[in-house]
PDB file of C-alpha atoms in Angstrom:
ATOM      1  CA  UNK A   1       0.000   0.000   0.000  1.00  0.00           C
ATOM      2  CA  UNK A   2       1.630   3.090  -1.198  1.00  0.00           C
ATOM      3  CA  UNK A   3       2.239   5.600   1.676  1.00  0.00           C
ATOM      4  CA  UNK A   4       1.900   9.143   1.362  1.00  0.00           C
ATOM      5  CA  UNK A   5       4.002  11.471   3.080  1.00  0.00           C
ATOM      6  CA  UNK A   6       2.722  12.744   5.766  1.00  0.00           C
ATOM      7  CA  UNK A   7       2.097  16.922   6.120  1.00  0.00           C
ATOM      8  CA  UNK A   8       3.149  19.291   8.876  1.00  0.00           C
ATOM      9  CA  UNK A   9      -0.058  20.488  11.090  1.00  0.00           C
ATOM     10  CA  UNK A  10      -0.949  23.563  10.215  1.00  0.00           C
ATOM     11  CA  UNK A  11       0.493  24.936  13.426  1.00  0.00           C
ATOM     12  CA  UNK A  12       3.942  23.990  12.157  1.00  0.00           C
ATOM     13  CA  UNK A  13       3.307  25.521   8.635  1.00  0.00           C
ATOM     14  CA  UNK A  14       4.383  29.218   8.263  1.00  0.00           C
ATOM     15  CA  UNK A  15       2.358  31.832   8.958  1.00  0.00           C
ATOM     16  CA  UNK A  16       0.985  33.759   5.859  1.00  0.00           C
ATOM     17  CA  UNK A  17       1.640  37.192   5.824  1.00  0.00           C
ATOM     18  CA  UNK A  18      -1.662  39.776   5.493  1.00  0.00           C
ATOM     19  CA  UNK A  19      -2.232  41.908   2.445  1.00  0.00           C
ATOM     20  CA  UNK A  20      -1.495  44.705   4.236  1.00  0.00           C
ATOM     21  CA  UNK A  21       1.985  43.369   5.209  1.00  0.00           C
ATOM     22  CA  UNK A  22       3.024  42.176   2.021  1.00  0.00           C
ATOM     23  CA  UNK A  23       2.155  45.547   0.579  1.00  0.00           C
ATOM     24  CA  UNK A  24       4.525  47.103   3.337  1.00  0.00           C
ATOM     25  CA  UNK A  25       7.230  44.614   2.249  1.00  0.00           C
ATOM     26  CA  UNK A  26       7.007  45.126  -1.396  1.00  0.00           C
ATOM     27  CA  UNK A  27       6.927  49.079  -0.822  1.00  0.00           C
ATOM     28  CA  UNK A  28      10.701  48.858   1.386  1.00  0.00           C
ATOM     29  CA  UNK A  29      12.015  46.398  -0.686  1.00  0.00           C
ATOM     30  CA  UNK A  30      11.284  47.897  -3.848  1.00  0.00           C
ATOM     31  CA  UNK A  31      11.909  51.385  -2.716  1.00  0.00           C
ATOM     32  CA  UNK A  32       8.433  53.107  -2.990  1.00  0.00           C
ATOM     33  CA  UNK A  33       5.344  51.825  -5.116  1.00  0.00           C
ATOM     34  CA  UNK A  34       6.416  54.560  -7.698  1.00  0.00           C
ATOM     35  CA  UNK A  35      10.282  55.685  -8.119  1.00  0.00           C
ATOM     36  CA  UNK A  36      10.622  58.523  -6.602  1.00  0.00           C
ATOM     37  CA  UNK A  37      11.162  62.079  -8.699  1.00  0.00           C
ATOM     38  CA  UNK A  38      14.212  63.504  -7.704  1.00  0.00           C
ATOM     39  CA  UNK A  39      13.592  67.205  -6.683  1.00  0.00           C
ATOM     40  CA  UNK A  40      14.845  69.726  -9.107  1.00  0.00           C
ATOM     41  CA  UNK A  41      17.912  71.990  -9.042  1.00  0.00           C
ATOM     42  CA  UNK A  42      16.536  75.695 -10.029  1.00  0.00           C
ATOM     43  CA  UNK A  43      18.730  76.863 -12.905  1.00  0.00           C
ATOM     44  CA  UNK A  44      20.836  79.323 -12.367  1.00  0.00           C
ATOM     45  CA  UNK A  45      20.139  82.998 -12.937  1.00  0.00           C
ATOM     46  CA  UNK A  46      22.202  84.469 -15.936  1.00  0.00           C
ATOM     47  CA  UNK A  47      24.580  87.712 -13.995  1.00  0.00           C
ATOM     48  CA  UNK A  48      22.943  90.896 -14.423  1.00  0.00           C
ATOM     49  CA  UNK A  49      24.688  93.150 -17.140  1.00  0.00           C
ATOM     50  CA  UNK A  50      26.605  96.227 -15.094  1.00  0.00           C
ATOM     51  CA  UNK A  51      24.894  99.142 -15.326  1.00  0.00           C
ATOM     52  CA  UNK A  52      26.016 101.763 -17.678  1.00  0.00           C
ATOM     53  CA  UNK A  53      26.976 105.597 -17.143  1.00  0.00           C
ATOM     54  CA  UNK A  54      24.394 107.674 -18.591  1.00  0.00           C
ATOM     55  CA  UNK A  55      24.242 111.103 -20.367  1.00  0.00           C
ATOM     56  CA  UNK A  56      22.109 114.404 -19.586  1.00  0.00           C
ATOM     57  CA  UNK A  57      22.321 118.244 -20.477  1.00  0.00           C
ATOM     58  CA  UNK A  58      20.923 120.829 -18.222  1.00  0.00           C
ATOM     59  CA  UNK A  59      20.956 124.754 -18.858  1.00  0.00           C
ATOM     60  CA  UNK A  60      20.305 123.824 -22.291  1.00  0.00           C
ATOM     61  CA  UNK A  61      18.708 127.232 -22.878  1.00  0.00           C
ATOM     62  CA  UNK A  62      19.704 130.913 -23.968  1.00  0.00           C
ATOM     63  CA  UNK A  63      20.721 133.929 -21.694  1.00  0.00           C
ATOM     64  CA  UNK A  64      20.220 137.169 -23.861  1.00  0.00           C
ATOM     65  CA  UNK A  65      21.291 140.305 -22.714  1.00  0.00           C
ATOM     66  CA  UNK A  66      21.104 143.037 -25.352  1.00  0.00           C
ATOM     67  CA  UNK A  67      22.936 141.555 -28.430  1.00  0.00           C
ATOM     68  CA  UNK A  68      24.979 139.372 -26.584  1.00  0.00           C
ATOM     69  CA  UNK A  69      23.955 135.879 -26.579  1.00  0.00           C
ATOM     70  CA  UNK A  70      25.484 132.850 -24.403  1.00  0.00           C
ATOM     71  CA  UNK A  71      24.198 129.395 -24.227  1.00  0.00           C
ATOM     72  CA  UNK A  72      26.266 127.792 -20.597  1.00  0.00           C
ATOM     73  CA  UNK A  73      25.051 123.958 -20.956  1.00  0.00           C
ATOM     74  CA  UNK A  74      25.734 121.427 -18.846  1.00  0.00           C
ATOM     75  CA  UNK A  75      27.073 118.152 -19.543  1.00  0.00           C
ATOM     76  CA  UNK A  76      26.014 115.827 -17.231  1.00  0.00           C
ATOM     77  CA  UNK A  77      27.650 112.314 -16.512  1.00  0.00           C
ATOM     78  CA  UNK A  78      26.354 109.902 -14.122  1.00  0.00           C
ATOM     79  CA  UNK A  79      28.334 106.561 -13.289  1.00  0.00           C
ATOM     80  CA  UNK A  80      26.924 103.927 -11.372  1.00  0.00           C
ATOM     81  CA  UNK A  81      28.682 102.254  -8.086  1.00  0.00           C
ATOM     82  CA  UNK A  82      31.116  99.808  -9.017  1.00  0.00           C
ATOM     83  CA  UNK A  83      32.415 101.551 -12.348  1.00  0.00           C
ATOM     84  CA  UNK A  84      35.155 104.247 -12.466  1.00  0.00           C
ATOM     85  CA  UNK A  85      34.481 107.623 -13.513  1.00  0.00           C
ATOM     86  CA  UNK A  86      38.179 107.696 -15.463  1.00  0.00           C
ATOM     87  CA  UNK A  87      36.995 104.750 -17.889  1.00  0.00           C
ATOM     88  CA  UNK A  88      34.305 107.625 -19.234  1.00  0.00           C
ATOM     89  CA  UNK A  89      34.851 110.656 -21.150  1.00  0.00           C
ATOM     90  CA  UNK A  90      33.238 113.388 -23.623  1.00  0.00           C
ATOM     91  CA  UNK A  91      33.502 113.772 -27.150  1.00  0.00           C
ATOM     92  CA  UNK A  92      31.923 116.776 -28.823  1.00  0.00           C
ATOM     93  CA  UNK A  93      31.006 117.444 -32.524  1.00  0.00           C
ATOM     94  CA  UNK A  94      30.139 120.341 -34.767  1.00  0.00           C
ATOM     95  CA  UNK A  95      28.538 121.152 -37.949  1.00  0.00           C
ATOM     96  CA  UNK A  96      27.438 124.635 -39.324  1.00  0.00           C
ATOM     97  CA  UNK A  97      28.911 128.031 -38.989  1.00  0.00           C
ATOM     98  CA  UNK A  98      29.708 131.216 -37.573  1.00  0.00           C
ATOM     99  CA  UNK A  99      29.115 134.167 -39.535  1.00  0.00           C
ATOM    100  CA  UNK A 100      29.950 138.175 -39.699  1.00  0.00           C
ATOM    101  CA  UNK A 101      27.456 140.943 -40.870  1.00  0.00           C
ATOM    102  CA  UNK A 102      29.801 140.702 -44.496  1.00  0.00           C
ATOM    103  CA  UNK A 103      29.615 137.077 -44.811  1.00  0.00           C
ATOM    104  CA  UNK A 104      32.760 136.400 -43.650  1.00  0.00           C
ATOM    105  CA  UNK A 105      33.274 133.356 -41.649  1.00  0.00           C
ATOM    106  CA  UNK A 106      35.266 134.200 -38.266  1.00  0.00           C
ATOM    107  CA  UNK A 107      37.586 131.755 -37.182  1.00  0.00           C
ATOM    108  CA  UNK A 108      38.101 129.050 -34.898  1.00  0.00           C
ATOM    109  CA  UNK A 109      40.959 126.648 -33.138  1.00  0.00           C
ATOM    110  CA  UNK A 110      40.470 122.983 -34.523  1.00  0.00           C
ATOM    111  CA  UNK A 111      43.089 120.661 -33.597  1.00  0.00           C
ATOM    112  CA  UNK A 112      45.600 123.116 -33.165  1.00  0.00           C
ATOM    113  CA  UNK A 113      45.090 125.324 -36.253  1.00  0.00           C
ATOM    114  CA  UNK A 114      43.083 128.310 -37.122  1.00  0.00           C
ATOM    115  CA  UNK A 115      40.596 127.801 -39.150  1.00  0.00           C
ATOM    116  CA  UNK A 116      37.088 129.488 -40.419  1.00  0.00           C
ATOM    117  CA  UNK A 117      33.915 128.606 -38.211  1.00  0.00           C
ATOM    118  CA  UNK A 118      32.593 126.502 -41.433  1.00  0.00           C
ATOM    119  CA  UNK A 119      31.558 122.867 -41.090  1.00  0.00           C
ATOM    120  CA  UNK A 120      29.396 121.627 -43.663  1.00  0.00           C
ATOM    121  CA  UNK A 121      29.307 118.244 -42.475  1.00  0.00           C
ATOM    122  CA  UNK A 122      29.690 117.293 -38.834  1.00  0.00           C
ATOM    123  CA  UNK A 123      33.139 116.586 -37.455  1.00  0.00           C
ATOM    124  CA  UNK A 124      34.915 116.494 -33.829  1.00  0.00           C
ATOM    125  CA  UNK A 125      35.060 119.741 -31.996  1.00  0.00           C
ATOM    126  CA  UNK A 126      38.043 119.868 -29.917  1.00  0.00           C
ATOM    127  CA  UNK A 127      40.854 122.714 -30.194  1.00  0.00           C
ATOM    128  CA  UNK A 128      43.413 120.608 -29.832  1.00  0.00           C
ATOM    129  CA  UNK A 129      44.307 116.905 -31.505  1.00  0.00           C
ATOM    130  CA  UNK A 130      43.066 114.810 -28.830  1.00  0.00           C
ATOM    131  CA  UNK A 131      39.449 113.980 -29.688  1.00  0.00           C
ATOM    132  CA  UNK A 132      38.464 113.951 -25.826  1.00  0.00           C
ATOM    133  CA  UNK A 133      36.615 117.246 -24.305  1.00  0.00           C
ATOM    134  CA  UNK A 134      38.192 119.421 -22.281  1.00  0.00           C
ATOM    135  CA  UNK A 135      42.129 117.772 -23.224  1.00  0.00           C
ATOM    136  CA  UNK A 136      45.118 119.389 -22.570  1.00  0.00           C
ATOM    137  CA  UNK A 137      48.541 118.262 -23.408  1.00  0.00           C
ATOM    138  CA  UNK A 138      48.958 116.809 -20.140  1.00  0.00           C
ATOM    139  CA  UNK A 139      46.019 115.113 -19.379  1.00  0.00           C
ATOM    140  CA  UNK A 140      43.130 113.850 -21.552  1.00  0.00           C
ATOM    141  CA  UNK A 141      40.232 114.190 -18.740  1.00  0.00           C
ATOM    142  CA  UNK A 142      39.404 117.499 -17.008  1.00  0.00           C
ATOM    143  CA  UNK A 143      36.064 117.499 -15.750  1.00  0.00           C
ATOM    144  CA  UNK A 144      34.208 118.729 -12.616  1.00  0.00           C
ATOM    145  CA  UNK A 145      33.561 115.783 -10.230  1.00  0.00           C
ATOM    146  CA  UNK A 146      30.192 115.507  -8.758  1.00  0.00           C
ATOM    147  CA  UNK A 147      28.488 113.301  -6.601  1.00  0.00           C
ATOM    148  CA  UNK A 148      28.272 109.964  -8.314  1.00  0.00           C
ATOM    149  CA  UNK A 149      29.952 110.855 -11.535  1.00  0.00           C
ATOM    150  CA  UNK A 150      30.981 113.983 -13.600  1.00  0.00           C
ATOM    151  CA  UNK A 151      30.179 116.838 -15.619  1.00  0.00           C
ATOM    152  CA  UNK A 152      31.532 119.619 -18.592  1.00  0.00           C
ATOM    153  CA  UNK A 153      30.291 122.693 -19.481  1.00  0.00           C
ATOM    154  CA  UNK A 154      30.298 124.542 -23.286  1.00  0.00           C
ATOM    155  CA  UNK A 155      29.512 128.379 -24.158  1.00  0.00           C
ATOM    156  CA  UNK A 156      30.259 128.910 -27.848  1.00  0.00           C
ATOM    157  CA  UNK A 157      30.158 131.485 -29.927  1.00  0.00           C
ATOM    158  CA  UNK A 158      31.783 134.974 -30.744  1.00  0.00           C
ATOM    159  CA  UNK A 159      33.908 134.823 -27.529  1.00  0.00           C
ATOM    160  CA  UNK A 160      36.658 136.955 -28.609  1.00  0.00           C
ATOM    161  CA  UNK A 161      33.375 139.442 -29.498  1.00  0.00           C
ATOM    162  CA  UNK A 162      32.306 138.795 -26.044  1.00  0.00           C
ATOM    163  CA  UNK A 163      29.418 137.134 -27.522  1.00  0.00           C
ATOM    164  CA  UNK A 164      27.777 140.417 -28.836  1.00  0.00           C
ATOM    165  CA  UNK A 165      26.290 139.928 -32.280  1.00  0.00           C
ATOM    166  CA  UNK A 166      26.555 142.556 -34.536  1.00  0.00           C
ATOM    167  CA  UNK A 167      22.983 143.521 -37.064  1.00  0.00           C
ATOM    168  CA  UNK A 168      23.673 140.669 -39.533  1.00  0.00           C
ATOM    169  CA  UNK A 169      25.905 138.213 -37.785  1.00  0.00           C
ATOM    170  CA  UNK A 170      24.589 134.506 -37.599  1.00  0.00           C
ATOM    171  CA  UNK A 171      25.377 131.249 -35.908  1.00  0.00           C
ATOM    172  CA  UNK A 172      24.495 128.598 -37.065  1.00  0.00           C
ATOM    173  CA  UNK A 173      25.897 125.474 -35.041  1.00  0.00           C
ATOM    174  CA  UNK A 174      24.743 122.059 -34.476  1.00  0.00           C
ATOM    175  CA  UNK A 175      26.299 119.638 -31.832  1.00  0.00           C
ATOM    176  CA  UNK A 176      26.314 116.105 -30.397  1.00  0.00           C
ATOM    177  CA  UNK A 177      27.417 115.280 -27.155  1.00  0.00           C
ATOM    178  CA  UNK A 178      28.848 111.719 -26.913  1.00  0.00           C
ATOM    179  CA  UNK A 179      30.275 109.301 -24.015  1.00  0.00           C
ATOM    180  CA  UNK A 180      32.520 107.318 -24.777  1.00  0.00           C
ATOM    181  CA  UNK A 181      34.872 104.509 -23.159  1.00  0.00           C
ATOM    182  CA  UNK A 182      38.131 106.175 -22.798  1.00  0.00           C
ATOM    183  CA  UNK A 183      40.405 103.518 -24.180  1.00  0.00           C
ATOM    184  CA  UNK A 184      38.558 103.338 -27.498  1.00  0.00           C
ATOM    185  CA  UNK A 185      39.029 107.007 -28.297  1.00  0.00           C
ATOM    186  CA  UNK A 186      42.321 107.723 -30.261  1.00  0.00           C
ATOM    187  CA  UNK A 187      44.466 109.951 -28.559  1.00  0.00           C
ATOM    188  CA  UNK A 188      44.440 111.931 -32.015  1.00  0.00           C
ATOM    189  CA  UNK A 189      41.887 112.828 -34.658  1.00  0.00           C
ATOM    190  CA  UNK A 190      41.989 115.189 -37.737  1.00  0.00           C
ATOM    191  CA  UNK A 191      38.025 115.243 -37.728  1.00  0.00           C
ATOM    192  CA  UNK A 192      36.657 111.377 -37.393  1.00  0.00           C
ATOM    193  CA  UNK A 193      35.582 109.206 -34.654  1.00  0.00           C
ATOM    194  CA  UNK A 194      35.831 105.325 -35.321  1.00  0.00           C
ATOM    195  CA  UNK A 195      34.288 104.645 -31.879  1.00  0.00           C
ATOM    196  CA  UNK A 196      30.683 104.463 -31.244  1.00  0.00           C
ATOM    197  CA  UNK A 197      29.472 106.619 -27.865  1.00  0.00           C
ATOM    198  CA  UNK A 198      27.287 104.788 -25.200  1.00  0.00           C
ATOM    199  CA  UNK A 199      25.190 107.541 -25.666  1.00  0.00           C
ATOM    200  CA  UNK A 200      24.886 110.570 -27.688  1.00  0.00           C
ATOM    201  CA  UNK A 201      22.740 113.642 -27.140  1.00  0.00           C
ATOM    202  CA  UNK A 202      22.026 116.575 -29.855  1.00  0.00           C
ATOM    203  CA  UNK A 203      21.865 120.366 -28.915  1.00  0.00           C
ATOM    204  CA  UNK A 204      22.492 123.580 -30.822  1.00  0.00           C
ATOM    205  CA  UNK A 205      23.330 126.984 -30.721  1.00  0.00           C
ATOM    206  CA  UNK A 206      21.486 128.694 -33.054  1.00  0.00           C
ATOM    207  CA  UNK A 207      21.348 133.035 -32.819  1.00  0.00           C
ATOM    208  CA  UNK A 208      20.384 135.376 -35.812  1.00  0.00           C
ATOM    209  CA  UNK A 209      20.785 139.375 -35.056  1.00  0.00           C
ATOM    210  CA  UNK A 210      18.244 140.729 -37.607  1.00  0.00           C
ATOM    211  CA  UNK A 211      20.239 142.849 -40.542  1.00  0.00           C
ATOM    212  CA  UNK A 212      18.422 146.112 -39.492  1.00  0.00           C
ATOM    213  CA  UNK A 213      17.561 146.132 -35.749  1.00  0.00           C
ATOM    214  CA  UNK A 214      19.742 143.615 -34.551  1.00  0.00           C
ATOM    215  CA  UNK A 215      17.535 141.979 -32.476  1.00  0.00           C
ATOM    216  CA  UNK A 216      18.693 138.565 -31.456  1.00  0.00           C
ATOM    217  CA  UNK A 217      16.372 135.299 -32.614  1.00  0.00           C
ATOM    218  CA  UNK A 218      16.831 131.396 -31.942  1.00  0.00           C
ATOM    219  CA  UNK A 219      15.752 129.916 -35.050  1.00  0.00           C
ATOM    220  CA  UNK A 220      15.456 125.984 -34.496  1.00  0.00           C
ATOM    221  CA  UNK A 221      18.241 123.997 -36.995  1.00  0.00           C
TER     222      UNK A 221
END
Protein backbone atom coordinates (compact mmCIF):
# COMPACT_ATOMS: atom_id res chain seq x y z
CA UNK A 1 0.00 0.00 0.00
CA UNK A 2 1.63 3.09 -1.20
CA UNK A 3 2.24 5.60 1.68
CA UNK A 4 1.90 9.14 1.36
CA UNK A 5 4.00 11.47 3.08
CA UNK A 6 2.72 12.74 5.77
CA UNK A 7 2.10 16.92 6.12
CA UNK A 8 3.15 19.29 8.88
CA UNK A 9 -0.06 20.49 11.09
CA UNK A 10 -0.95 23.56 10.21
CA UNK A 11 0.49 24.94 13.43
CA UNK A 12 3.94 23.99 12.16
CA UNK A 13 3.31 25.52 8.63
CA UNK A 14 4.38 29.22 8.26
CA UNK A 15 2.36 31.83 8.96
CA UNK A 16 0.99 33.76 5.86
CA UNK A 17 1.64 37.19 5.82
CA UNK A 18 -1.66 39.78 5.49
CA UNK A 19 -2.23 41.91 2.44
CA UNK A 20 -1.49 44.70 4.24
CA UNK A 21 1.98 43.37 5.21
CA UNK A 22 3.02 42.18 2.02
CA UNK A 23 2.15 45.55 0.58
CA UNK A 24 4.52 47.10 3.34
CA UNK A 25 7.23 44.61 2.25
CA UNK A 26 7.01 45.13 -1.40
CA UNK A 27 6.93 49.08 -0.82
CA UNK A 28 10.70 48.86 1.39
CA UNK A 29 12.02 46.40 -0.69
CA UNK A 30 11.28 47.90 -3.85
CA UNK A 31 11.91 51.39 -2.72
CA UNK A 32 8.43 53.11 -2.99
CA UNK A 33 5.34 51.82 -5.12
CA UNK A 34 6.42 54.56 -7.70
CA UNK A 35 10.28 55.68 -8.12
CA UNK A 36 10.62 58.52 -6.60
CA UNK A 37 11.16 62.08 -8.70
CA UNK A 38 14.21 63.50 -7.70
CA UNK A 39 13.59 67.20 -6.68
CA UNK A 40 14.84 69.73 -9.11
CA UNK A 41 17.91 71.99 -9.04
CA UNK A 42 16.54 75.70 -10.03
CA UNK A 43 18.73 76.86 -12.91
CA UNK A 44 20.84 79.32 -12.37
CA UNK A 45 20.14 83.00 -12.94
CA UNK A 46 22.20 84.47 -15.94
CA UNK A 47 24.58 87.71 -14.00
CA UNK A 48 22.94 90.90 -14.42
CA UNK A 49 24.69 93.15 -17.14
CA UNK A 50 26.61 96.23 -15.09
CA UNK A 51 24.89 99.14 -15.33
CA UNK A 52 26.02 101.76 -17.68
CA UNK A 53 26.98 105.60 -17.14
CA UNK A 54 24.39 107.67 -18.59
CA UNK A 55 24.24 111.10 -20.37
CA UNK A 56 22.11 114.40 -19.59
CA UNK A 57 22.32 118.24 -20.48
CA UNK A 58 20.92 120.83 -18.22
CA UNK A 59 20.96 124.75 -18.86
CA UNK A 60 20.30 123.82 -22.29
CA UNK A 61 18.71 127.23 -22.88
CA UNK A 62 19.70 130.91 -23.97
CA UNK A 63 20.72 133.93 -21.69
CA UNK A 64 20.22 137.17 -23.86
CA UNK A 65 21.29 140.30 -22.71
CA UNK A 66 21.10 143.04 -25.35
CA UNK A 67 22.94 141.56 -28.43
CA UNK A 68 24.98 139.37 -26.58
CA UNK A 69 23.95 135.88 -26.58
CA UNK A 70 25.48 132.85 -24.40
CA UNK A 71 24.20 129.40 -24.23
CA UNK A 72 26.27 127.79 -20.60
CA UNK A 73 25.05 123.96 -20.96
CA UNK A 74 25.73 121.43 -18.85
CA UNK A 75 27.07 118.15 -19.54
CA UNK A 76 26.01 115.83 -17.23
CA UNK A 77 27.65 112.31 -16.51
CA UNK A 78 26.35 109.90 -14.12
CA UNK A 79 28.33 106.56 -13.29
CA UNK A 80 26.92 103.93 -11.37
CA UNK A 81 28.68 102.25 -8.09
CA UNK A 82 31.12 99.81 -9.02
CA UNK A 83 32.41 101.55 -12.35
CA UNK A 84 35.15 104.25 -12.47
CA UNK A 85 34.48 107.62 -13.51
CA UNK A 86 38.18 107.70 -15.46
CA UNK A 87 37.00 104.75 -17.89
CA UNK A 88 34.31 107.62 -19.23
CA UNK A 89 34.85 110.66 -21.15
CA UNK A 90 33.24 113.39 -23.62
CA UNK A 91 33.50 113.77 -27.15
CA UNK A 92 31.92 116.78 -28.82
CA UNK A 93 31.01 117.44 -32.52
CA UNK A 94 30.14 120.34 -34.77
CA UNK A 95 28.54 121.15 -37.95
CA UNK A 96 27.44 124.64 -39.32
CA UNK A 97 28.91 128.03 -38.99
CA UNK A 98 29.71 131.22 -37.57
CA UNK A 99 29.11 134.17 -39.53
CA UNK A 100 29.95 138.18 -39.70
CA UNK A 101 27.46 140.94 -40.87
CA UNK A 102 29.80 140.70 -44.50
CA UNK A 103 29.62 137.08 -44.81
CA UNK A 104 32.76 136.40 -43.65
CA UNK A 105 33.27 133.36 -41.65
CA UNK A 106 35.27 134.20 -38.27
CA UNK A 107 37.59 131.75 -37.18
CA UNK A 108 38.10 129.05 -34.90
CA UNK A 109 40.96 126.65 -33.14
CA UNK A 110 40.47 122.98 -34.52
CA UNK A 111 43.09 120.66 -33.60
CA UNK A 112 45.60 123.12 -33.16
CA UNK A 113 45.09 125.32 -36.25
CA UNK A 114 43.08 128.31 -37.12
CA UNK A 115 40.60 127.80 -39.15
CA UNK A 116 37.09 129.49 -40.42
CA UNK A 117 33.92 128.61 -38.21
CA UNK A 118 32.59 126.50 -41.43
CA UNK A 119 31.56 122.87 -41.09
CA UNK A 120 29.40 121.63 -43.66
CA UNK A 121 29.31 118.24 -42.48
CA UNK A 122 29.69 117.29 -38.83
CA UNK A 123 33.14 116.59 -37.46
CA UNK A 124 34.92 116.49 -33.83
CA UNK A 125 35.06 119.74 -32.00
CA UNK A 126 38.04 119.87 -29.92
CA UNK A 127 40.85 122.71 -30.19
CA UNK A 128 43.41 120.61 -29.83
CA UNK A 129 44.31 116.90 -31.50
CA UNK A 130 43.07 114.81 -28.83
CA UNK A 131 39.45 113.98 -29.69
CA UNK A 132 38.46 113.95 -25.83
CA UNK A 133 36.62 117.25 -24.30
CA UNK A 134 38.19 119.42 -22.28
CA UNK A 135 42.13 117.77 -23.22
CA UNK A 136 45.12 119.39 -22.57
CA UNK A 137 48.54 118.26 -23.41
CA UNK A 138 48.96 116.81 -20.14
CA UNK A 139 46.02 115.11 -19.38
CA UNK A 140 43.13 113.85 -21.55
CA UNK A 141 40.23 114.19 -18.74
CA UNK A 142 39.40 117.50 -17.01
CA UNK A 143 36.06 117.50 -15.75
CA UNK A 144 34.21 118.73 -12.62
CA UNK A 145 33.56 115.78 -10.23
CA UNK A 146 30.19 115.51 -8.76
CA UNK A 147 28.49 113.30 -6.60
CA UNK A 148 28.27 109.96 -8.31
CA UNK A 149 29.95 110.86 -11.54
CA UNK A 150 30.98 113.98 -13.60
CA UNK A 151 30.18 116.84 -15.62
CA UNK A 152 31.53 119.62 -18.59
CA UNK A 153 30.29 122.69 -19.48
CA UNK A 154 30.30 124.54 -23.29
CA UNK A 155 29.51 128.38 -24.16
CA UNK A 156 30.26 128.91 -27.85
CA UNK A 157 30.16 131.48 -29.93
CA UNK A 158 31.78 134.97 -30.74
CA UNK A 159 33.91 134.82 -27.53
CA UNK A 160 36.66 136.95 -28.61
CA UNK A 161 33.38 139.44 -29.50
CA UNK A 162 32.31 138.79 -26.04
CA UNK A 163 29.42 137.13 -27.52
CA UNK A 164 27.78 140.42 -28.84
CA UNK A 165 26.29 139.93 -32.28
CA UNK A 166 26.55 142.56 -34.54
CA UNK A 167 22.98 143.52 -37.06
CA UNK A 168 23.67 140.67 -39.53
CA UNK A 169 25.90 138.21 -37.79
CA UNK A 170 24.59 134.51 -37.60
CA UNK A 171 25.38 131.25 -35.91
CA UNK A 172 24.50 128.60 -37.07
CA UNK A 173 25.90 125.47 -35.04
CA UNK A 174 24.74 122.06 -34.48
CA UNK A 175 26.30 119.64 -31.83
CA UNK A 176 26.31 116.10 -30.40
CA UNK A 177 27.42 115.28 -27.16
CA UNK A 178 28.85 111.72 -26.91
CA UNK A 179 30.28 109.30 -24.02
CA UNK A 180 32.52 107.32 -24.78
CA UNK A 181 34.87 104.51 -23.16
CA UNK A 182 38.13 106.17 -22.80
CA UNK A 183 40.40 103.52 -24.18
CA UNK A 184 38.56 103.34 -27.50
CA UNK A 185 39.03 107.01 -28.30
CA UNK A 186 42.32 107.72 -30.26
CA UNK A 187 44.47 109.95 -28.56
CA UNK A 188 44.44 111.93 -32.02
CA UNK A 189 41.89 112.83 -34.66
CA UNK A 190 41.99 115.19 -37.74
CA UNK A 191 38.03 115.24 -37.73
CA UNK A 192 36.66 111.38 -37.39
CA UNK A 193 35.58 109.21 -34.65
CA UNK A 194 35.83 105.32 -35.32
CA UNK A 195 34.29 104.64 -31.88
CA UNK A 196 30.68 104.46 -31.24
CA UNK A 197 29.47 106.62 -27.87
CA UNK A 198 27.29 104.79 -25.20
CA UNK A 199 25.19 107.54 -25.67
CA UNK A 200 24.89 110.57 -27.69
CA UNK A 201 22.74 113.64 -27.14
CA UNK A 202 22.03 116.58 -29.86
CA UNK A 203 21.86 120.37 -28.91
CA UNK A 204 22.49 123.58 -30.82
CA UNK A 205 23.33 126.98 -30.72
CA UNK A 206 21.49 128.69 -33.05
CA UNK A 207 21.35 133.04 -32.82
CA UNK A 208 20.38 135.38 -35.81
CA UNK A 209 20.79 139.37 -35.06
CA UNK A 210 18.24 140.73 -37.61
CA UNK A 211 20.24 142.85 -40.54
CA UNK A 212 18.42 146.11 -39.49
CA UNK A 213 17.56 146.13 -35.75
CA UNK A 214 19.74 143.61 -34.55
CA UNK A 215 17.54 141.98 -32.48
CA UNK A 216 18.69 138.57 -31.46
CA UNK A 217 16.37 135.30 -32.61
CA UNK A 218 16.83 131.40 -31.94
CA UNK A 219 15.75 129.92 -35.05
CA UNK A 220 15.46 125.98 -34.50
CA UNK A 221 18.24 124.00 -36.99
Amino acid sequence: MKTHASLPSASALPARPSRAQAGRDAVDAGGGSHAQTPARTPAARPAAAPASPSLSLSNDSYADTGNVSHKHIKFNVAVPTGLNAADFCLVNKVQGHLKNADGTFRNAVMYGSVVPYNFPTEQVDSIDADPIYWSTPSQRRNYTTEAGGFSATDDPGPSSLGYAFAPGMEARLKFHIGLYRTAEVPTTTTGTLAASPISELPWQYSVVANATTGAITHPVL
